[in-house]
């Protein structure tokens, strides 16, 4: 809305004010000034402020409303607006309209004026409209627009002779109701509008004169030949006007104000001034007036405590003196906005909310906001809130944060999915919002695989990612929630043996190494055991390329390669490996580490010597089991045993395989000689053959 500074000065007692300072105050108070223009009107300088108001401040769409705000912000008085004398206009002419005839209309005033002479609009009226961005059209429309700009109350003026014949002007029936579709279209705002049953219309003698609160029917608009007019000032229900406006796809200056809510204090004053201006400028005479019986307006009062104001707003800095707002300052601020004080004492105020703010002031905090807004946010001291919770976060959160940090450092991306999935599960929602997502997930892996498949479909690589989330399972007819960790590998890791060789896809040992590295960094000693096939386990993992993970002899999850069926279903072209473990089990055994858990050990300054050995073992024998057997042969100089090769061939015998082990020897006291290492290695080979009953492969 464009606001004239000269017009503001006539409504508020403003003598001298800096336009930029005023714009800053309005913006900080919630009325953003987007632009300031300088114009010259008949030799007088005027500044025009382009002000934007929020949707809850309908009162700001009028000069009266903005002048009230400006007066409060700069601590000036408003000019008292004398009510237009109306006794001579309405004497013995008022007709009461029954409430049943005006549906969805809260307040209504109208009149018929005869002997209208349409003259040229006076210069002051044209200047007022021009300064606010309106173009002068004719005297009647100019008066209507002027009243709307000044009071915020839309006024409808139509040609009364186009509605009723001159022979039968005594019978006038005014109604407002939803359209009955007897006449299916009208012309409004230069557009042909199709009427429907959800559009509120006003009628005079069964003629559709307007879409209620939006605009008049072009058929009955005024022109230079108009001699008799019908003037209407009405307040319709906001929701009904909003629905009609959306239905016909038209928003007007009138509908914007009706939708936001009109002020009943301005409604009657705007109507009286309209009749007064029409009488003075057109020489017209009021023939009849109409009104709807109005009910007493309910008053809203809110109690507000002085302590609450001080607690929320805090202190102010007054000439280097830190203090709180005084009782008189609070009272004066509220009264500048026309908030009335019903009761008061040293601790509490009982505030009466004015009609123009009944749409957005409901609570004590709303009044406190008004005090801060008008007094000035910048005058209150800014303080950082005190930390209310000084204790460390729960150990479970620390543990999951540690897991996230480790996995991110390993190059994995964290993914997050909904707890509802498409697949058929054992826990279904009774009333889902979407039928496709009506099942609680029982595994995190489905979401990871779906995301990988989506990336492939979008011509991207699969994502090496992880997710920490809750899954849901039924146990003995009870829903059990479990926090799990799921990992998917094999998509985005650039693996190669040498830089000159091309990158290859992830294999079992490399994927297993990544998982082992993760648990090592997490300081968890995980055991890998052969997977036992049960009906409760995941069914898209390869039966012979998977392993069960245990921790403290408890089964915590599963690691394995996706089987061919799952890869085909999701269109995976490379090998993918998945892990899903129960974090609750890991957290249950999680003990905080301190310096007593670690011991510094000196490292050996002597070199190491390695020896390789190939051993033929049963096909089903696990490497960990073999390592445990070899560790029984105590040798203080044997530093490490590592697997570096595996070989399968029928020549080895049925159910047998060959493995290559690398033994690392190092002493803390001296440099070992080759002869000493050979003796140790020969002794080890003899123990393997005699005590373990295994065969050495040459």
XYZ file of C-alpha atoms in Angstrom:
698
model
C 0.000 0.000 0.000
C 1.300 3.446 -0.945
C 1.178 5.921 1.918
C 1.395 9.700 1.553
C 3.463 11.449 4.222
C 1.420 14.657 3.830
C -1.791 12.712 4.445
C -0.217 11.062 7.498
C 0.639 14.486 8.889
C -3.024 15.459 8.699
C -4.080 12.382 10.716
C -1.221 12.299 13.222
C 0.385 15.292 14.900
C 3.661 15.065 13.003
C 5.399 18.371 12.426
C 8.946 17.465 11.453
C 10.230 13.932 10.872
C 13.022 12.345 8.875
C 11.479 10.125 6.197
C 14.259 7.500 6.460
C 13.895 7.360 10.244
C 10.143 6.871 9.879
C 10.677 4.101 7.315
C 13.119 2.370 9.679
C 10.697 2.553 12.610
C 7.837 1.155 10.508
C 9.996 -1.697 9.197
C 11.180 -2.675 12.684
C 7.571 -2.551 13.900
C 6.482 -5.114 11.291
C 5.448 -2.847 8.404
C 8.207 -3.224 5.838
C 8.852 -0.129 3.727
C 9.948 -1.476 0.362
C 10.458 1.852 -1.387
C 10.334 5.618 -0.855
C 9.310 7.912 -3.715
C 9.482 11.673 -4.030
C 6.674 13.370 -5.963
C 5.484 16.903 -6.606
C 1.730 17.594 -6.457
C 0.579 21.109 -7.364
C 3.872 22.553 -6.158
C 3.851 20.681 -2.849
C 6.501 18.090 -2.044
C 5.285 14.703 -0.848
C 7.038 11.479 0.089
C 5.314 8.210 -0.771
C 6.136 5.092 1.282
C 5.415 1.693 -0.234
C 4.395 -0.237 2.909
C 3.812 -3.996 3.102
C 1.776 -5.337 6.022
C 1.423 -8.875 7.307
C -1.736 -10.882 6.659
C -2.947 -10.573 10.254
C -2.857 -6.765 10.250
C -5.902 -5.778 8.201
C -6.029 -2.437 10.033
C -2.783 -1.402 8.317
C -4.584 -1.285 4.940
C -5.954 2.147 5.806
C -4.562 5.593 6.499
C -6.362 5.698 9.851
C -4.716 2.411 10.893
C -1.218 3.441 9.761
C -1.498 6.877 11.363
C -2.345 5.114 14.641
C 0.834 3.031 14.333
C 2.991 6.032 13.411
C 1.608 8.046 16.337
C 2.490 5.219 18.736
C 5.985 4.711 17.276
C 7.031 8.381 17.407
C 5.026 9.097 20.590
C 2.738 11.645 18.924
C -0.990 12.220 19.303
C -3.577 11.351 16.695
C -5.706 14.142 15.307
C -9.239 13.749 16.633
C -11.514 12.940 13.729
C -14.884 14.556 14.259
C -17.796 12.251 13.510
C -19.862 13.327 10.531
C -23.280 14.588 11.733
C -25.869 12.151 10.449
C -29.119 12.949 12.211
C -30.426 15.062 9.345
C -29.468 12.394 6.811
C -31.198 9.451 8.461
C -34.195 10.986 10.191
C -37.287 8.775 9.698
C -35.707 7.034 6.715
C -34.097 3.913 8.197
C -35.436 0.447 7.313
C -34.396 -2.592 9.359
C -33.416 -5.667 7.334
C -34.118 -9.000 8.931
C -31.076 -11.083 9.843
C -32.444 -13.996 7.809
C -32.193 -11.941 4.607
C -28.485 -11.145 5.009
C -26.637 -14.440 5.414
C -22.897 -14.451 6.204
C -23.037 -10.690 6.681
C -22.034 -9.439 10.120
C -22.692 -5.731 9.718
C -24.658 -3.896 7.052
C -25.572 -0.275 6.192
C -26.911 1.027 2.901
C -28.789 3.987 1.476
C -30.533 5.266 -1.644
C -29.676 8.761 -2.858
C -31.561 10.712 -5.515
C -30.885 13.867 -7.515
C -27.261 12.929 -8.113
C -25.254 15.358 -10.240
C -21.927 13.902 -11.277
C -19.351 16.671 -11.415
C -15.621 16.688 -11.842
C -13.783 15.452 -8.741
C -12.268 18.257 -6.662
C -8.502 18.746 -6.820
C -7.882 17.651 -3.218
C -9.637 14.349 -3.883
C -7.665 13.687 -7.072
C -4.409 14.486 -5.286
C -5.212 12.115 -2.420
C -5.900 9.276 -4.849
C -2.859 10.048 -7.004
C -0.505 10.025 -4.011
C -1.748 6.528 -3.121
C -1.403 5.145 -6.640
C -5.054 5.431 -7.730
C -6.238 7.096 -10.942
C -9.249 9.423 -10.848
C -12.215 7.946 -12.791
C -15.380 9.816 -11.861
C -16.666 11.523 -8.746
C -18.627 8.578 -7.329
C -15.853 6.021 -7.818
C -13.280 8.483 -6.489
C -15.281 8.981 -3.285
C -15.587 5.208 -2.853
C -11.827 4.697 -3.313
C -10.984 7.614 -1.014
C -13.116 6.185 1.814
C -11.537 2.734 1.359
C -8.022 4.220 1.525
C -8.803 6.367 4.540
C -10.879 3.980 6.665
C -10.096 0.579 5.134
C -13.825 -0.044 4.572
C -14.903 -0.975 1.008
C -17.929 0.994 -0.243
C -20.101 -0.252 -3.114
C -21.962 2.324 -5.250
C -24.276 1.138 -8.037
C -26.803 2.750 -10.374
C -30.116 2.242 -8.609
C -32.245 3.073 -11.672
C -30.746 0.096 -13.511
C -32.117 -2.194 -10.793
C -35.652 -0.936 -10.262
C -37.972 1.011 -12.464
C -38.728 4.635 -11.630
C -42.381 3.700 -11.134
C -41.719 1.205 -8.361
C -38.833 2.482 -6.250
C -40.678 2.057 -2.984
C -40.274 -1.729 -2.936
C -36.678 -2.662 -2.153
C -35.662 -6.136 -0.991
C -31.991 -6.617 -0.100
C -30.565 -10.115 0.410
C -27.257 -11.923 0.528
C -27.035 -15.654 -0.055
C -25.185 -18.304 -2.001
C -25.903 -18.339 -5.708
C -28.871 -20.475 -6.784
C -27.472 -20.735 -10.350
C -30.594 -19.258 -11.932
C -28.276 -16.775 -13.602
C -25.043 -18.578 -14.257
C -22.690 -15.686 -15.048
C -22.072 -11.979 -14.519
C -19.398 -9.529 -15.606
C -17.030 -8.522 -12.840
C -13.776 -6.593 -13.082
C -13.994 -6.754 -16.919
C -14.226 -10.556 -16.784
C -17.115 -12.922 -17.384
C -17.590 -14.855 -14.158
C -19.424 -18.159 -13.970
C -21.349 -18.386 -10.721
C -21.535 -21.554 -8.677
C -23.303 -22.598 -5.504
C -20.354 -21.764 -3.242
C -20.185 -18.078 -4.257
C -21.849 -15.548 -1.959
C -23.794 -12.867 -3.820
C -25.891 -9.847 -2.885
C -29.220 -9.170 -4.579
C -31.655 -6.271 -4.775
C -35.138 -7.291 -5.894
C -33.696 -10.618 -7.143
C -31.062 -8.831 -9.284
C -27.503 -9.974 -8.631
C -25.761 -6.701 -7.838
C -22.403 -7.992 -6.665
C -20.263 -10.876 -5.540
C -20.333 -10.190 -1.812
C -17.223 -8.405 -0.597
C -15.421 -8.659 -3.958
C -16.981 -6.380 -6.580
C -20.188 -5.139 -8.224
C -21.922 -6.530 -11.287
C -20.758 -4.544 -14.304
C -24.359 -4.470 -15.513
C -25.305 -2.068 -12.701
C -22.154 0.091 -12.619
C -22.481 3.857 -12.533
C -21.885 6.205 -15.498
C -22.180 9.881 -16.316
C -25.965 9.546 -16.689
C -26.510 8.105 -13.203
C -29.122 10.048 -11.217
C -29.985 7.661 -8.410
C -27.470 5.501 -6.552
C -27.411 2.714 -4.001
C -24.584 2.935 -1.439
C -23.566 -0.157 0.562
C -21.118 -0.627 3.447
C -21.008 -4.257 4.577
C -18.734 -6.594 6.534
C -19.013 -10.187 5.337
C -17.534 -13.296 6.925
C -13.860 -13.608 6.050
C -13.851 -17.315 5.168
C -16.832 -16.980 2.823
C -15.287 -14.061 0.912
C -11.971 -15.921 0.672
C -13.704 -19.003 -0.733
C -15.646 -16.950 -3.295
C -12.489 -15.115 -4.353
C -10.601 -18.367 -4.944
C -13.553 -19.895 -6.768
C -13.817 -17.089 -9.341
C -10.059 -16.413 -9.445
C -10.310 -12.675 -8.736
C -8.770 -10.621 -5.923
C -9.682 -6.967 -5.564
C -8.812 -4.192 -3.125
C -12.179 -4.882 -1.500
C -11.749 -8.658 -1.218
C -8.239 -8.324 0.266
C -9.607 -6.187 3.081
C -12.688 -8.364 3.604
C -10.563 -11.521 3.789
C -8.243 -10.071 6.423
C -11.101 -8.780 8.547
C -12.629 -5.293 8.745
C -12.774 -3.026 11.771
C -16.327 -2.352 12.967
C -15.143 0.888 14.596
C -14.291 2.266 11.146
C -17.285 0.714 9.376
C -19.941 3.155 10.513
C -17.658 6.216 10.345
C -16.696 5.326 6.768
C -20.360 4.960 5.828
C -21.315 8.325 7.374
C -18.451 10.162 5.667
C -19.402 8.576 2.342
C -22.950 9.917 2.583
C -21.653 13.292 3.709
C -19.243 13.621 0.756
C -21.890 12.466 -1.697
C -24.337 15.010 -0.346
C -21.797 17.846 -0.441
C -20.185 17.060 -3.803
C -23.139 15.724 -5.819
C -26.003 17.672 -4.235
C -27.784 14.347 -3.703
C -30.456 13.675 -1.128
C -30.888 10.558 0.989
C -34.221 8.921 0.167
C -33.991 5.725 2.225
C -31.497 4.017 4.465
C -31.241 0.365 5.415
C -29.434 -1.423 8.212
C -29.152 -4.832 9.743
C -29.849 -5.091 13.433
C -26.460 -5.162 15.108
C -25.639 -7.110 18.211
C -23.465 -5.877 21.041
C -19.846 -6.642 20.252
C -18.170 -8.944 22.774
C -15.159 -7.500 24.568
C -11.946 -9.465 24.980
C -9.877 -8.810 28.091
C -6.492 -10.321 28.923
C -4.589 -10.305 32.194
C -0.885 -9.576 31.938
C 1.625 -9.602 34.776
C 4.497 -7.183 35.163
C 6.862 -10.028 36.087
C 6.053 -11.910 32.876
C 6.842 -8.808 30.820
C 10.202 -8.370 32.551
C 11.088 -12.077 32.272
C 10.437 -12.200 28.535
C 11.656 -8.781 27.360
C 14.519 -8.371 29.800
C 16.132 -5.079 30.827
C 16.723 -1.892 28.843
C 19.751 0.386 28.787
C 18.606 3.875 29.775
C 21.530 6.327 29.654
C 23.994 3.655 30.815
C 21.547 2.575 33.517
C 20.236 -0.964 33.245
C 16.629 -1.210 34.372
C 13.299 -2.814 33.508
C 10.312 -1.124 31.913
C 8.301 0.781 34.475
C 4.606 0.273 35.061
C 3.789 3.700 33.594
C 5.880 3.055 30.462
C 4.022 -0.199 29.803
C 0.672 1.463 30.367
C 1.537 4.421 28.136
C 2.720 2.106 25.331
C -0.499 0.116 25.379
C -2.688 3.214 25.509
C -0.885 4.666 22.489
C -2.274 1.678 20.536
C -5.773 2.311 21.991
C -5.579 -0.680 24.326
C -7.693 0.244 27.341
C -6.769 -0.657 30.909
C -9.785 -2.017 32.792
C -8.071 -2.842 36.090
C -4.577 -2.331 37.349
C -2.341 -2.819 40.363
C 1.382 -2.938 40.951
C 1.691 -6.516 39.672
C -0.958 -7.010 37.006
C -2.937 -5.262 34.269
C -6.315 -6.209 32.853
C -6.191 -5.069 29.202
C -9.210 -4.569 26.922
C -8.371 -5.485 23.335
C -9.625 -2.907 20.791
C -11.843 -4.047 17.942
C -9.217 -3.379 15.283
C -6.897 -5.991 16.871
C -9.447 -8.687 17.733
C -8.227 -10.837 14.825
C -4.655 -11.327 16.072
C -4.457 -10.581 19.823
C -5.564 -13.549 21.924
C -2.896 -14.269 24.545
C -0.688 -12.584 27.081
C 2.389 -13.110 24.901
C 0.689 -11.224 22.044
C 0.389 -8.119 24.220
C 4.020 -8.452 25.339
C 5.033 -8.547 21.675
C 3.084 -5.323 21.069
C 4.943 -3.620 23.929
C 8.329 -4.670 22.532
C 7.342 -3.777 18.967
C 6.224 -0.248 19.785
C 8.797 0.527 22.470
C 11.559 -0.733 20.149
C 13.271 -4.111 19.979
C 16.649 -2.408 19.739
C 16.244 -0.790 23.166
C 16.222 -4.122 25.003
C 19.518 -5.706 25.956
C 20.507 -8.817 24.057
C 21.648 -11.697 26.249
C 22.657 -15.247 25.416
C 20.340 -17.774 27.100
C 21.889 -19.774 29.895
C 22.555 -23.435 29.216
C 19.869 -25.326 31.065
C 21.356 -28.788 30.643
C 25.038 -28.991 31.478
C 25.330 -32.757 31.720
C 26.896 -34.840 28.988
C 24.658 -36.423 26.363
C 23.501 -40.000 27.062
C 26.046 -42.737 26.515
C 23.879 -44.296 23.779
C 23.952 -41.057 21.774
C 27.708 -40.755 22.267
C 28.071 -44.308 20.989
C 25.961 -43.745 17.847
C 27.783 -40.466 17.166
C 31.063 -42.354 17.369
C 29.768 -44.914 14.864
C 28.708 -42.157 12.479
C 32.099 -40.489 12.707
C 34.006 -43.725 12.033
C 31.877 -44.709 9.034
C 32.107 -41.249 7.501
C 35.887 -41.339 7.863
C 35.855 -44.679 6.062
C 34.218 -42.944 3.083
C 30.599 -44.022 3.609
C 27.592 -41.735 3.187
C 24.860 -41.617 5.805
C 21.372 -42.229 4.412
C 17.993 -41.707 6.059
C 14.745 -43.400 5.032
C 11.151 -43.438 6.210
C 10.076 -46.010 8.764
C 7.193 -46.955 6.440
C 7.927 -49.201 3.469
C 6.090 -50.627 0.470
C 6.834 -54.298 0.996
C 4.467 -56.585 2.837
C 5.409 -56.824 6.485
C 4.071 -58.223 9.685
C 3.130 -54.846 11.196
C 0.609 -52.843 9.143
C -0.963 -49.490 9.994
C -4.713 -49.512 10.499
C -5.260 -46.117 8.879
C -2.273 -45.216 6.666
C -2.091 -41.868 4.906
C -0.743 -43.565 1.771
C -1.538 -47.178 0.892
C 1.886 -47.697 -0.702
C 3.554 -46.889 2.634
C 1.464 -48.728 5.168
C 3.958 -51.183 6.698
C 6.547 -50.605 9.411
C 9.996 -51.699 8.273
C 11.553 -54.788 9.771
C 14.959 -54.203 8.177
C 17.057 -51.210 7.115
C 18.581 -52.969 4.132
C 15.546 -52.604 1.882
C 15.840 -48.814 2.027
C 19.565 -48.902 1.243
C 19.046 -51.182 -1.749
C 16.128 -49.087 -3.038
C 18.279 -45.952 -2.883
C 21.128 -47.703 -4.720
C 18.703 -48.882 -7.417
C 17.329 -45.347 -7.780
C 20.849 -43.948 -8.259
C 21.554 -46.506 -10.964
C 18.271 -45.613 -12.676
C 19.359 -41.962 -12.680
C 22.646 -42.957 -14.376
C 24.630 -42.534 -11.159
C 26.793 -44.971 -9.237
C 25.495 -46.928 -6.298
C 26.241 -45.350 -2.949
C 28.460 -46.920 -0.326
C 26.315 -45.881 2.590
C 25.018 -46.654 6.038
C 21.908 -45.958 8.067
C 21.171 -45.985 11.777
C 17.481 -46.339 12.499
C 14.680 -48.183 14.243
C 13.103 -51.382 12.942
C 9.952 -53.070 14.166
C 9.285 -56.766 14.710
C 6.557 -58.879 16.275
C 7.547 -61.174 19.118
C 4.847 -62.991 21.040
C 2.250 -60.559 19.665
C 4.227 -57.578 20.951
C 5.843 -54.925 18.788
C 9.558 -54.739 19.555
C 11.581 -51.684 18.466
C 15.269 -52.231 17.803
C 17.962 -49.743 16.814
C 20.070 -51.187 14.018
C 23.003 -50.278 11.820
C 22.938 -51.245 8.139
C 25.776 -50.855 5.623
C 25.870 -51.394 1.849
C 29.238 -51.692 0.064
C 30.486 -52.244 -3.464
C 29.329 -49.258 -5.433
C 31.695 -46.338 -5.230
C 35.012 -47.694 -3.932
C 37.884 -47.257 -6.393
C 39.821 -50.484 -5.803
C 42.911 -51.610 -7.717
C 46.022 -53.642 -6.964
C 48.296 -51.245 -8.893
C 47.714 -47.763 -10.286
C 48.406 -49.034 -13.791
C 45.630 -51.605 -13.538
C 41.942 -50.745 -13.985
C 39.699 -50.492 -10.924
C 37.790 -53.625 -10.029
C 34.623 -54.334 -8.105
C 34.714 -55.114 -4.418
C 35.307 -58.748 -3.468
C 34.457 -60.661 -0.307
C 37.816 -60.196 1.419
C 37.982 -56.471 0.726
C 34.407 -55.940 1.963
C 35.112 -58.061 5.050
C 38.255 -56.014 5.658
C 36.279 -52.771 5.651
C 33.846 -54.165 8.219
C 36.681 -55.497 10.376
C 38.396 -52.120 10.201
C 35.165 -50.470 11.368
C 34.863 -52.760 14.406
C 38.544 -52.343 15.173
C 38.153 -48.560 15.279
C 35.053 -49.047 17.406
C 37.169 -51.172 19.775
C 34.794 -54.135 19.523
C 36.056 -57.694 19.269
C 33.613 -59.307 16.818
C 33.614 -62.994 15.972
C 32.690 -64.272 12.505
C 30.919 -67.629 12.526
C 29.298 -69.705 9.855
C 25.785 -68.595 9.098
C 23.001 -70.810 10.390
C 20.035 -70.628 8.009
C 16.811 -69.821 9.838
C 13.449 -68.561 8.608
C 13.806 -65.336 10.572
C 16.935 -64.114 8.760
C 17.228 -61.910 5.703
C 16.363 -63.808 2.538
C 18.215 -61.759 -0.091
C 21.757 -62.629 1.086
C 23.758 -65.413 -0.583
C 23.561 -68.583 1.509
C 27.187 -69.617 0.970
C 28.679 -66.108 0.933
C 27.523 -64.796 4.260
C 28.485 -64.947 7.926
C 26.873 -64.384 11.293
C 28.515 -61.804 13.558
C 28.653 -62.422 17.299
C 29.732 -60.258 20.211
C 30.253 -61.744 23.668
C 28.696 -64.945 22.303
C 25.500 -63.094 21.318
C 24.275 -63.018 17.739
C 24.245 -59.330 16.710
C 23.725 -59.478 12.947
C 24.580 -60.698 9.475
C 27.102 -59.864 6.764
C 26.986 -61.217 3.244
C 26.832 -60.740 -0.510
C 23.513 -60.051 -2.215
C 22.255 -63.122 -4.021
C 21.513 -63.253 -7.743
C 17.747 -62.919 -7.277
C 18.032 -59.662 -5.327
C 20.637 -58.264 -7.731
C 18.372 -58.987 -10.699
C 15.341 -57.462 -8.974
C 17.174 -54.188 -8.279
C 19.227 -54.223 -11.544
C 22.615 -54.323 -9.792
C 25.464 -55.087 -12.206
C 28.231 -55.322 -9.578
C 28.660 -57.320 -6.422
C 27.133 -55.637 -3.403
C 27.758 -56.578 0.218
C 25.437 -55.732 3.074
C 25.680 -55.694 6.852
C 22.926 -55.319 9.418
C 23.636 -55.511 13.136
C 21.741 -54.832 16.344
C 23.184 -51.736 18.013
C 21.269 -52.436 21.207
C 23.464 -55.478 21.804
C 26.660 -53.507 21.192
C 25.469 -50.650 23.396
C 24.495 -53.049 26.181
C 28.085 -54.205 26.497
C 29.573 -50.800 25.826
C 31.869 -49.741 28.677
C 33.500 -46.377 28.816
C 37.217 -46.517 28.185
C 39.651 -44.754 30.494
C 43.386 -44.625 30.849
C 43.435 -47.869 32.907
C 42.250 -49.793 29.827
C 45.442 -48.993 27.966
C 49.041 -49.900 28.641
C 51.987 -48.436 26.830
C 54.278 -51.167 25.535
C 57.736 -50.551 24.108
C 58.229 -51.515 20.503
C 61.112 -53.670 19.334
C 63.995 -51.874 17.687
C 65.129 -55.058 15.933
C 64.046 -56.054 12.406
C 61.456 -58.693 11.623
C 61.825 -61.785 9.453
C 58.960 -63.500 7.620
C 58.428 -67.055 6.493
C 55.610 -68.353 4.276
C 53.960 -71.725 4.654
C 51.200 -73.507 2.706
C 48.957 -75.812 4.716
C 46.256 -78.168 3.434
C 43.196 -77.984 5.698
C 39.611 -79.257 5.535
C 37.338 -77.203 3.287
C 34.956 -76.394 6.161
C 37.672 -75.396 8.606
C 37.583 -71.690 9.546
C 40.734 -69.585 9.530
C 40.052 -68.202 12.998
C 39.927 -71.738 14.356
C 43.270 -72.535 12.772
C 44.815 -69.358 14.226
C 43.614 -70.335 17.691
C 45.273 -73.747 17.297
C 48.551 -72.254 16.082
C 48.621 -69.788 18.995
C 48.780 -72.785 21.356
C 52.391 -73.324 20.320
C 53.828 -70.590 22.486
C 56.655 -68.743 20.828
C 57.582 -65.352 22.253
C 59.283 -64.326 19.018
C 56.278 -65.102 16.780
C 54.800 -61.609 16.328
C 51.996 -62.197 13.801
C 50.273 -64.781 11.590
C 48.467 -63.558 8.455
C 46.543 -65.225 5.639
C 47.728 -64.176 2.186
C 46.427 -66.867 -0.190
C 43.823 -69.595 -0.699
C 43.914 -72.326 -3.346
C 41.316 -74.917 -4.333
C 42.011 -77.876 -6.621
C 40.810 -81.462 -6.966
C 44.409 -82.654 -6.737
C 44.372 -81.637 -3.080
C 41.711 -84.215 -2.316
C 37.975 -84.072 -1.693
C 36.883 -81.497 0.862
C 40.312 -79.924 1.169
C 41.860 -76.539 0.374
C 45.296 -74.982 0.570
C 45.958 -71.753 2.414
C 49.061 -69.581 2.475
C 50.147 -68.218 5.855
C 52.807 -65.621 6.529
C 54.610 -65.882 9.893
C 56.385 -62.783 11.219
C 59.207 -63.222 13.775
C 60.778 -60.443 15.837
C 62.692 -60.393 19.117
C 62.783 -57.623 21.719
C 66.338 -58.497 22.839
C 68.348 -59.107 19.662
C 68.390 -59.523 15.921
C 67.256 -63.023 14.996
C 69.436 -65.007 12.599
C 68.174 -67.027 9.667
C 69.327 -70.216 11.403
C 67.212 -69.392 14.473
C 64.182 -68.606 12.327
C 64.592 -71.833 10.351
C 64.719 -73.855 13.570
C 61.552 -72.146 14.864
C 59.794 -72.706 11.555
C 60.770 -76.402 11.416
C 59.499 -76.897 14.942
C 56.222 -75.220 14.002
C 55.823 -77.449 10.944
C 56.378 -80.570 13.037
C 53.689 -79.451 15.513
C 51.256 -78.778 12.645
C 51.824 -82.275 11.211
C 51.907 -84.271 14.459
C 49.622 -82.365 16.819
C 47.118 -80.837 14.376
C 47.194 -83.717 11.898
C 47.440 -81.319 8.961
C 49.489 -81.614 5.770
C 52.216 -79.219 4.627
C 52.006 -78.392 0.932
C 55.333 -78.090 -0.892
